[in-house]
CSV table of C-alpha atoms and ligand atoms in Angstrom, one decimal:
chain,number,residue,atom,x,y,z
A,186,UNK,CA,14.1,42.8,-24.3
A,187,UNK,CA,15.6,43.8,-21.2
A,188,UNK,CA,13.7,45.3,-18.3
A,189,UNK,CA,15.1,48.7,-17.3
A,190,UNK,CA,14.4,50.4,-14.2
A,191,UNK,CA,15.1,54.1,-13.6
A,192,UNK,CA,14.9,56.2,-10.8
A,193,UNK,CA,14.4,59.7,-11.1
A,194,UNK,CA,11.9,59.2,-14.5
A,195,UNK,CA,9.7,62.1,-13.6
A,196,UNK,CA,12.7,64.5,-13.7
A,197,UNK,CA,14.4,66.4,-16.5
A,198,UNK,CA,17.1,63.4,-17.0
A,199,UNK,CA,15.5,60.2,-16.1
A,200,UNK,CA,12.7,62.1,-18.9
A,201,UNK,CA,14.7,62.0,-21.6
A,202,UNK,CA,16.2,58.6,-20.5
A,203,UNK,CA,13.2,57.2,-20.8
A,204,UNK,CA,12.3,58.2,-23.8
A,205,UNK,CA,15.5,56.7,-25.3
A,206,UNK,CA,15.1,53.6,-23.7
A,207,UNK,CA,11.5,53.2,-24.7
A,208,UNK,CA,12.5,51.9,-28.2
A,209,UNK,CA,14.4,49.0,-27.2
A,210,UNK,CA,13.8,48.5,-23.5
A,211,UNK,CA,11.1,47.3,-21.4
A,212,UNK,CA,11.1,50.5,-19.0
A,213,UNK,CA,10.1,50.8,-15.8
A,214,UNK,CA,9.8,54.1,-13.1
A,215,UNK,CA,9.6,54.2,-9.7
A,216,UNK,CA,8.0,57.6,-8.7
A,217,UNK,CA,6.3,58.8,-5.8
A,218,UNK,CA,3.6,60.0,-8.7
A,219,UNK,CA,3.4,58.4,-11.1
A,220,UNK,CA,2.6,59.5,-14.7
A,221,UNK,CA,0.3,58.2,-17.4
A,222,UNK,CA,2.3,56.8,-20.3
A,223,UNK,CA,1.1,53.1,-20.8
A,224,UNK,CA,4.7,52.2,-22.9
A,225,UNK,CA,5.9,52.4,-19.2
A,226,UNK,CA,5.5,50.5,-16.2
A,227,UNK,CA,4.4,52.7,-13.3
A,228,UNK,CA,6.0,51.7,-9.6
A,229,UNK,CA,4.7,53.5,-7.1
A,230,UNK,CA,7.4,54.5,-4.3
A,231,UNK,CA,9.7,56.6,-2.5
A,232,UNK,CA,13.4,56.3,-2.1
A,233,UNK,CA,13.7,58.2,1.0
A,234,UNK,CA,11.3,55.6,3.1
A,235,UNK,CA,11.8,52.5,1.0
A,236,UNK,CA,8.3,52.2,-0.1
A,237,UNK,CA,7.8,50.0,-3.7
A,238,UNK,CA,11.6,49.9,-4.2
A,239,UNK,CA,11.8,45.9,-3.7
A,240,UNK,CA,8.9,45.4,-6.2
A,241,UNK,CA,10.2,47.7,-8.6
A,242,UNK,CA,13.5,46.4,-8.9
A,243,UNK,CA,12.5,42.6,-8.7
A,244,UNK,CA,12.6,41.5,-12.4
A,245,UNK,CA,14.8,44.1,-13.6
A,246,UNK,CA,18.0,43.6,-15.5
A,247,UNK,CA,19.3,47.3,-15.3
A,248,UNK,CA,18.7,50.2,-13.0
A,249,UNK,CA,19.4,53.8,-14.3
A,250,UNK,CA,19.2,55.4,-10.7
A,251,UNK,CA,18.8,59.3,-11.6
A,252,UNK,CA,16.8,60.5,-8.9
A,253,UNK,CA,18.2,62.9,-6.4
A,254,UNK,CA,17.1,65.6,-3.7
A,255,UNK,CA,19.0,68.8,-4.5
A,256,UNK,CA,17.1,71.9,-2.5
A,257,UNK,CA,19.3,74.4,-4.1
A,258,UNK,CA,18.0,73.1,-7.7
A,259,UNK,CA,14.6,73.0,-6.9
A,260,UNK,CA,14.5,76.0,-5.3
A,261,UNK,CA,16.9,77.7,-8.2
A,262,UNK,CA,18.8,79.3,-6.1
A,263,UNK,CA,21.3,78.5,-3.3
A,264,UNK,CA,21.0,79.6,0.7
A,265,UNK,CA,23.6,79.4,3.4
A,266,UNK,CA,22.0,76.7,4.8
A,267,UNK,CA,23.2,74.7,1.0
A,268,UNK,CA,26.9,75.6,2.2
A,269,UNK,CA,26.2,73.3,5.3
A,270,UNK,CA,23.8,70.3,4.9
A,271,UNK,CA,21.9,68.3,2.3
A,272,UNK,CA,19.5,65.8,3.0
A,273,UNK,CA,20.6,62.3,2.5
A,274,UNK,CA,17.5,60.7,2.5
A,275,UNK,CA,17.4,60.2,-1.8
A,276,UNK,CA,20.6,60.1,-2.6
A,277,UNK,CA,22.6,58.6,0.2
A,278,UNK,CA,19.7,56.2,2.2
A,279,UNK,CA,17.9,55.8,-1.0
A,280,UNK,CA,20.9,54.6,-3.2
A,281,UNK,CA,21.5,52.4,0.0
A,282,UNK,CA,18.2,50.7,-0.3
A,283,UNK,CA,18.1,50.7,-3.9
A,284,UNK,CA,21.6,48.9,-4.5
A,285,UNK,CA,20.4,45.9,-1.5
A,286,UNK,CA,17.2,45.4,-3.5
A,287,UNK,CA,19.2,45.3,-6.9
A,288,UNK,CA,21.9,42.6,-5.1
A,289,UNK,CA,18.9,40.8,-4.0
A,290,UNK,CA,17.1,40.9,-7.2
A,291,UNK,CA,20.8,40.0,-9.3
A,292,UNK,CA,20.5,43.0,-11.4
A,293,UNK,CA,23.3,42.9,-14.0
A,294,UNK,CA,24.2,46.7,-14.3
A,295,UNK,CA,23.8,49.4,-11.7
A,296,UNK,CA,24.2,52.4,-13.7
A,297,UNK,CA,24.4,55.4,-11.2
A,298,UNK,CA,23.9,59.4,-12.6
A,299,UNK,CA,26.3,61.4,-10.7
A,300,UNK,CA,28.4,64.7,-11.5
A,301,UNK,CA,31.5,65.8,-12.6
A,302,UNK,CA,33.9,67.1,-10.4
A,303,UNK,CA,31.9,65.7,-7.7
A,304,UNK,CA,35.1,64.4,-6.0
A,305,UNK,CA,36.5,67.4,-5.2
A,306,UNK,CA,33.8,69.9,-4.6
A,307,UNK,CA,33.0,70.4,-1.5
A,308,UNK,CA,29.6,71.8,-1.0
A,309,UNK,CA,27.4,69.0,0.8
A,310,UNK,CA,25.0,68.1,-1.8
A,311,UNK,CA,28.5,67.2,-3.7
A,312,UNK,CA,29.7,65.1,-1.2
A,313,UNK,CA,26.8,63.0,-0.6
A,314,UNK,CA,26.4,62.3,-4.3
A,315,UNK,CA,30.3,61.4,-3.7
A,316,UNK,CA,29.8,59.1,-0.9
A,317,UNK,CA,26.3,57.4,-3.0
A,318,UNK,CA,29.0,56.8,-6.0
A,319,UNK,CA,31.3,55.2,-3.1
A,320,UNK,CA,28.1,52.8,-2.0
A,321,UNK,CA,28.0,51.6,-5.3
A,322,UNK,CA,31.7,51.1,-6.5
A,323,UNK,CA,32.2,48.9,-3.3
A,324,UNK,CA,28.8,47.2,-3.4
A,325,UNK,CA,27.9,44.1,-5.1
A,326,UNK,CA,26.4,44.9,-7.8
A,327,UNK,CA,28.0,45.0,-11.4
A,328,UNK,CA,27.7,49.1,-11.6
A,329,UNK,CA,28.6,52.1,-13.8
A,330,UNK,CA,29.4,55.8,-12.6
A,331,UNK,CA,28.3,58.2,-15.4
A,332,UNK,CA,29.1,61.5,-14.9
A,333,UNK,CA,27.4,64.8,-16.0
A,334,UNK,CA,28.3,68.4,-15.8
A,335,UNK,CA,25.6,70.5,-14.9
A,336,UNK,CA,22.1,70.3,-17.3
A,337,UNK,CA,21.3,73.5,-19.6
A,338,UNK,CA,17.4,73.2,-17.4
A,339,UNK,CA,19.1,74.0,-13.8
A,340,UNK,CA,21.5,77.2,-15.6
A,341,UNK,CA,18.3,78.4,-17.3
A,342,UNK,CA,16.3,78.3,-13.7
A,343,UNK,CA,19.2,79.3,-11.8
A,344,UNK,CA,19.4,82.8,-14.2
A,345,UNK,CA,15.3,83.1,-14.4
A,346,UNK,CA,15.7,83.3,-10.3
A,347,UNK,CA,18.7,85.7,-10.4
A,348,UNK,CA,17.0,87.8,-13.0
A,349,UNK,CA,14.1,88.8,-10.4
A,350,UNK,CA,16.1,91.5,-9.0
A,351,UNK,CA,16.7,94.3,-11.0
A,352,UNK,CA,20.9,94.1,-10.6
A,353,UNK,CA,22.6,90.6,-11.1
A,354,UNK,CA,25.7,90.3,-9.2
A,355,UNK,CA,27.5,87.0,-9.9
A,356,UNK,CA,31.4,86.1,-10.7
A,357,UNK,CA,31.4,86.0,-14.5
A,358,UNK,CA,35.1,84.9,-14.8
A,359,UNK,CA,34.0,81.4,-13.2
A,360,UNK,CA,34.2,78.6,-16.0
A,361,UNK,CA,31.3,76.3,-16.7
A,362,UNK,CA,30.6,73.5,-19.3
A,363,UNK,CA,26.8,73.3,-19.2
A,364,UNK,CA,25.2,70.4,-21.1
A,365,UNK,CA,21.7,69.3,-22.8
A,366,UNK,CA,20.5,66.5,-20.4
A,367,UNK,CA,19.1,64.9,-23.6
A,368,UNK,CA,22.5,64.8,-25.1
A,369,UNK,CA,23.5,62.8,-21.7
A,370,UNK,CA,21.0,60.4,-21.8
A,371,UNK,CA,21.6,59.6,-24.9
A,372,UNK,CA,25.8,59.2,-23.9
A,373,UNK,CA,23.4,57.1,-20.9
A,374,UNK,CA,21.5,54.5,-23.3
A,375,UNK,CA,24.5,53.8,-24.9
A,376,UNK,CA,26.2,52.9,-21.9
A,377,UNK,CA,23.4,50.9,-20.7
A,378,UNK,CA,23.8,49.0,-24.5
A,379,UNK,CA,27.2,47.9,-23.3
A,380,UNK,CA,27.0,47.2,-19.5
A,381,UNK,CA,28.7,48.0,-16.6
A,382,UNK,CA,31.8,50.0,-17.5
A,383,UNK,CA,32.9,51.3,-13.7
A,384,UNK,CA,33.9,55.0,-13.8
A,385,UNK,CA,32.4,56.4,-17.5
A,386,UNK,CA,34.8,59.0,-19.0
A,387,UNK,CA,33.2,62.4,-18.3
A,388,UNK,CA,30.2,64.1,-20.3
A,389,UNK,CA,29.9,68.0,-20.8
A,390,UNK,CA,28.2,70.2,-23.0
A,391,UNK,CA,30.2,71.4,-26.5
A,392,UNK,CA,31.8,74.2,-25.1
A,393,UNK,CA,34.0,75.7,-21.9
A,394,UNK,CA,32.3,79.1,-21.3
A,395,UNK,CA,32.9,82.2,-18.7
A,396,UNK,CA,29.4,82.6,-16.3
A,397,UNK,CA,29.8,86.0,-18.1
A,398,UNK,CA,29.1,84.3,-21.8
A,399,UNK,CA,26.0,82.2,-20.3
A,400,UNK,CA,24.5,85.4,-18.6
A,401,UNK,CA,24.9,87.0,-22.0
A,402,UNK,CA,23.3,84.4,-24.2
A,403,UNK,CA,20.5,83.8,-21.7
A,404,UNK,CA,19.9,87.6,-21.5
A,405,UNK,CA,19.5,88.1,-25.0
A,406,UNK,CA,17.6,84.8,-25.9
A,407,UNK,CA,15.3,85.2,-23.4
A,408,UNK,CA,15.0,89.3,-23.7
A,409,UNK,CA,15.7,90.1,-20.1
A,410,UNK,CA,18.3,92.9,-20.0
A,411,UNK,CA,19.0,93.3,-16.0
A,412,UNK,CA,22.3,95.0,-15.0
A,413,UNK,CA,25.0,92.9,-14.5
A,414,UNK,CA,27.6,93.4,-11.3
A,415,UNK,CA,30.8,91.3,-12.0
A,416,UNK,CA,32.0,90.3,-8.6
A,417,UNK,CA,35.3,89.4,-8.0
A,418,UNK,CA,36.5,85.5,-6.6
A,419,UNK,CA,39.5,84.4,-5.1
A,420,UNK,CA,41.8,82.0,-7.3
A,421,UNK,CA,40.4,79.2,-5.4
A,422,UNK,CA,37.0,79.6,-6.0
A,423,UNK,CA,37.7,80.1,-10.0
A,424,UNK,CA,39.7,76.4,-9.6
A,425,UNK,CA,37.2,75.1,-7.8
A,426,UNK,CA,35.0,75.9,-10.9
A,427,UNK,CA,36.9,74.7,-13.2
A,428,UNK,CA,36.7,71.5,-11.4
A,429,UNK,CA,33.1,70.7,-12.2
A,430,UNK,CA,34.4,70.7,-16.4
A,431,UNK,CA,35.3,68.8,-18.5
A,432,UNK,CA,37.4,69.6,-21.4
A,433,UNK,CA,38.9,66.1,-22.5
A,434,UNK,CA,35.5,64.7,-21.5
A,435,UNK,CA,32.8,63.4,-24.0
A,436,UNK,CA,30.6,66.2,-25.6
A,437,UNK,CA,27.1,67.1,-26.4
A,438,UNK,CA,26.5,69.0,-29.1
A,439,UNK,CA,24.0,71.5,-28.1
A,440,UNK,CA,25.1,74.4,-27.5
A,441,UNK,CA,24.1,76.7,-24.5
A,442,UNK,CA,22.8,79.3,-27.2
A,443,UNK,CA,20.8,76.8,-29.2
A,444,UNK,CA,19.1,75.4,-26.3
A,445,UNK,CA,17.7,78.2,-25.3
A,446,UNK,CA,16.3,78.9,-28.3
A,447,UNK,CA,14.3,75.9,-28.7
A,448,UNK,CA,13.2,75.7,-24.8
A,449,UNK,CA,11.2,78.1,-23.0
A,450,UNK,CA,11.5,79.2,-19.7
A,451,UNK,CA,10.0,76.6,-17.5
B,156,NAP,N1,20.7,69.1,-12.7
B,156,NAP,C1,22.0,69.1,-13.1
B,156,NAP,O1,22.6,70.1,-13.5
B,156,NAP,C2,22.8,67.8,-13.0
B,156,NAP,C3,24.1,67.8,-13.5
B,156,NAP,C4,24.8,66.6,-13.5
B,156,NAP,C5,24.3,65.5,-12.9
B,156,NAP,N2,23.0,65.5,-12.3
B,156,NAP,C6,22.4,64.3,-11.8
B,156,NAP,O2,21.5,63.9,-12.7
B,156,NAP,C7,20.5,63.2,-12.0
B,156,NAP,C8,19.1,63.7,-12.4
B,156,NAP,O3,19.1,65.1,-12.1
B,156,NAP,P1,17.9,66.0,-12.7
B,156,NAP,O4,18.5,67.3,-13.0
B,156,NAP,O5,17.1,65.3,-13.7
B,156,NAP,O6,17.0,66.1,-11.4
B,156,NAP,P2,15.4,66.5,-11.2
B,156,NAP,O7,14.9,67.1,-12.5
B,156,NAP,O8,15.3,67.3,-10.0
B,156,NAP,O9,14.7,65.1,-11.0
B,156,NAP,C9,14.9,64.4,-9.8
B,156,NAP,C10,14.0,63.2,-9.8
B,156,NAP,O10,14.2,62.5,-8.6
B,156,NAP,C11,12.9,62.1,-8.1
B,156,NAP,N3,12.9,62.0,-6.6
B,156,NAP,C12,13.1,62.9,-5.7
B,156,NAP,N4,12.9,62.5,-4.5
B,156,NAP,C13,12.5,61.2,-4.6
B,156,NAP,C14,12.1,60.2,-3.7
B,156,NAP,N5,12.0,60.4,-2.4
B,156,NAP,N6,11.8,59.0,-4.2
B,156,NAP,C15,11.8,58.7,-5.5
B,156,NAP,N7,12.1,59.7,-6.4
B,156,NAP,C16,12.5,60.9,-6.0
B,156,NAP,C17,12.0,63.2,-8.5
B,156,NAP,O11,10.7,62.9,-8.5
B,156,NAP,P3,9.5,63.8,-7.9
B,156,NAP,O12,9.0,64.4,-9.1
B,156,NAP,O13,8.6,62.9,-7.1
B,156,NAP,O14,10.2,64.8,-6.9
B,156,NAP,C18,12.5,63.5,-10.0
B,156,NAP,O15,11.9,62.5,-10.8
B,156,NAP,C19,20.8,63.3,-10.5
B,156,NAP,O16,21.5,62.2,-10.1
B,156,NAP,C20,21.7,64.5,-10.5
B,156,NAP,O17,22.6,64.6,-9.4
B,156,NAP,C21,22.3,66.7,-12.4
């Protein structure tokens, strides 16, 4: 049985990778808390100073590295200050540390979660995650990039934020892809089943929609009518979009609509 490490196991992916893996891995999480399941094996650590990352990965044959430190996600809702930094301490120092301990430790498959689009997008949290995926197609370590567009759980807080004030103004012609992170990881524990595949096609969720459908959908699911403002965007900023989908990706299968109905609000 191989050993599995994965980073990021506390959050909404690494979760659901997790439990894939459980079946037919032996799984291990480093977290700076760690939980209580006893089919895992706890590491205690932190990616941004280094702490129980050499112990963790020492033994293991895999590492899914999923964590990440994205303010505007955890927050729900982006600031100016998104537009202009993001910290690199998780995903760009962290991924640094990670992948030496993994080349020290002869791991045989670096699999690294990153996002789609992620290229050519601009905003800083973007381009670190850009710059992490660079660390690891040059490093030394077999590796795959798997990439994701974003999870139905970030849309769902991103609206519950927006839905405070009693007018939503957003650009409802933008296109998004949005995607069931559960559907990923299971896309994820199949590629781990075959090794390192460099650059994974791209995954999405089972339909292209307009920001306009999603606000729709969420508002009637979750029976918060708020008045909508449709704010125009230049050309570039619809592209720009458009970027971070995938239609000839791979594809989930739930749908934005059906996800919200079997998920409430965090
Ligand atoms: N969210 C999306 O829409 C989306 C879309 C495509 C791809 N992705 C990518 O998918 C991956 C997982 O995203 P997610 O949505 O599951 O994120 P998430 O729910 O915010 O989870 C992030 C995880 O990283 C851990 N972490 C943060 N700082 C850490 C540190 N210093 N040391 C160790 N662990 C740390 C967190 O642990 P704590 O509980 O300790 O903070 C948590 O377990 C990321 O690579 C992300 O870029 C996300």
């Amino acid at each position: 049985m191989d050993t599995v490490l994965v980073t990021g196991g506390t959050g909404h992916l690494g979760r659901d990778v997790v439990a894939r893996l459980k079946p037919s891995h032996h799984v291990r999480v480093l977290a700076r808390s760690p939980g209580s399941d006893p089919d895992v094996e706890w590491f205690r650590g932190d990616l941004a100073t280094g702490e129980g990352i050499t112990a963790a990965v020492s033994g293991a044959d895999v590492v899914v590295h999923a964590a990440t430190l994205s303010p505007a996600a955890r927050r729900g809702f982006l600031l100016p200050v998104d537009f202009w930094r993001s910290p690199p301490e998780v995903d760009l120092d962290g991924t640094r540390r990670l992948l030496d301990a993994a080349a020290r430790a002869e791991v045989a498959h670096f699999a690294y979660v990153s996002i789609v689009g992620v290229d050519r997008a601009r905003i800083p949290y973007m381009r670190v995650k850009y710059t992490a995926e660079e660390l690891v197609r040059t490093g030394p370590v077999p590796w795959s990039i798997l990439r994701a567009t974003q999870f139905h759980w970030l849309t769902d807080r991103m609206l519950g934020k927006a839905a405070r004030l009693p007018v939503v103004a957003l650009p409802t012609d933008l296109q998004t892809q949005p995607v069931d992170s559960q559907d990923f990881a299971d896309h994820l524990a199949e590629r781990v089943a075959e090794g390192p595949g460099g650059r994974c096609m791209d995954f999405g969720g089972p339909q292209v929609l307009t920001l306009g459908d999603v606000i729709t959908s969420w508002q009637r699911i979750r029976g918060r009518q708020r008045r909508l403002l449709r704010l125009p965007v230049p050309s570039a900023v619809e592209r720009a979009a458009r970027d971070l989908t995938c239609p000839d990706g791979k594809r989930g299968t739930t749908t934005w609509a059906d996800w919200l109905r079997t998920h409430p609000p965090e």
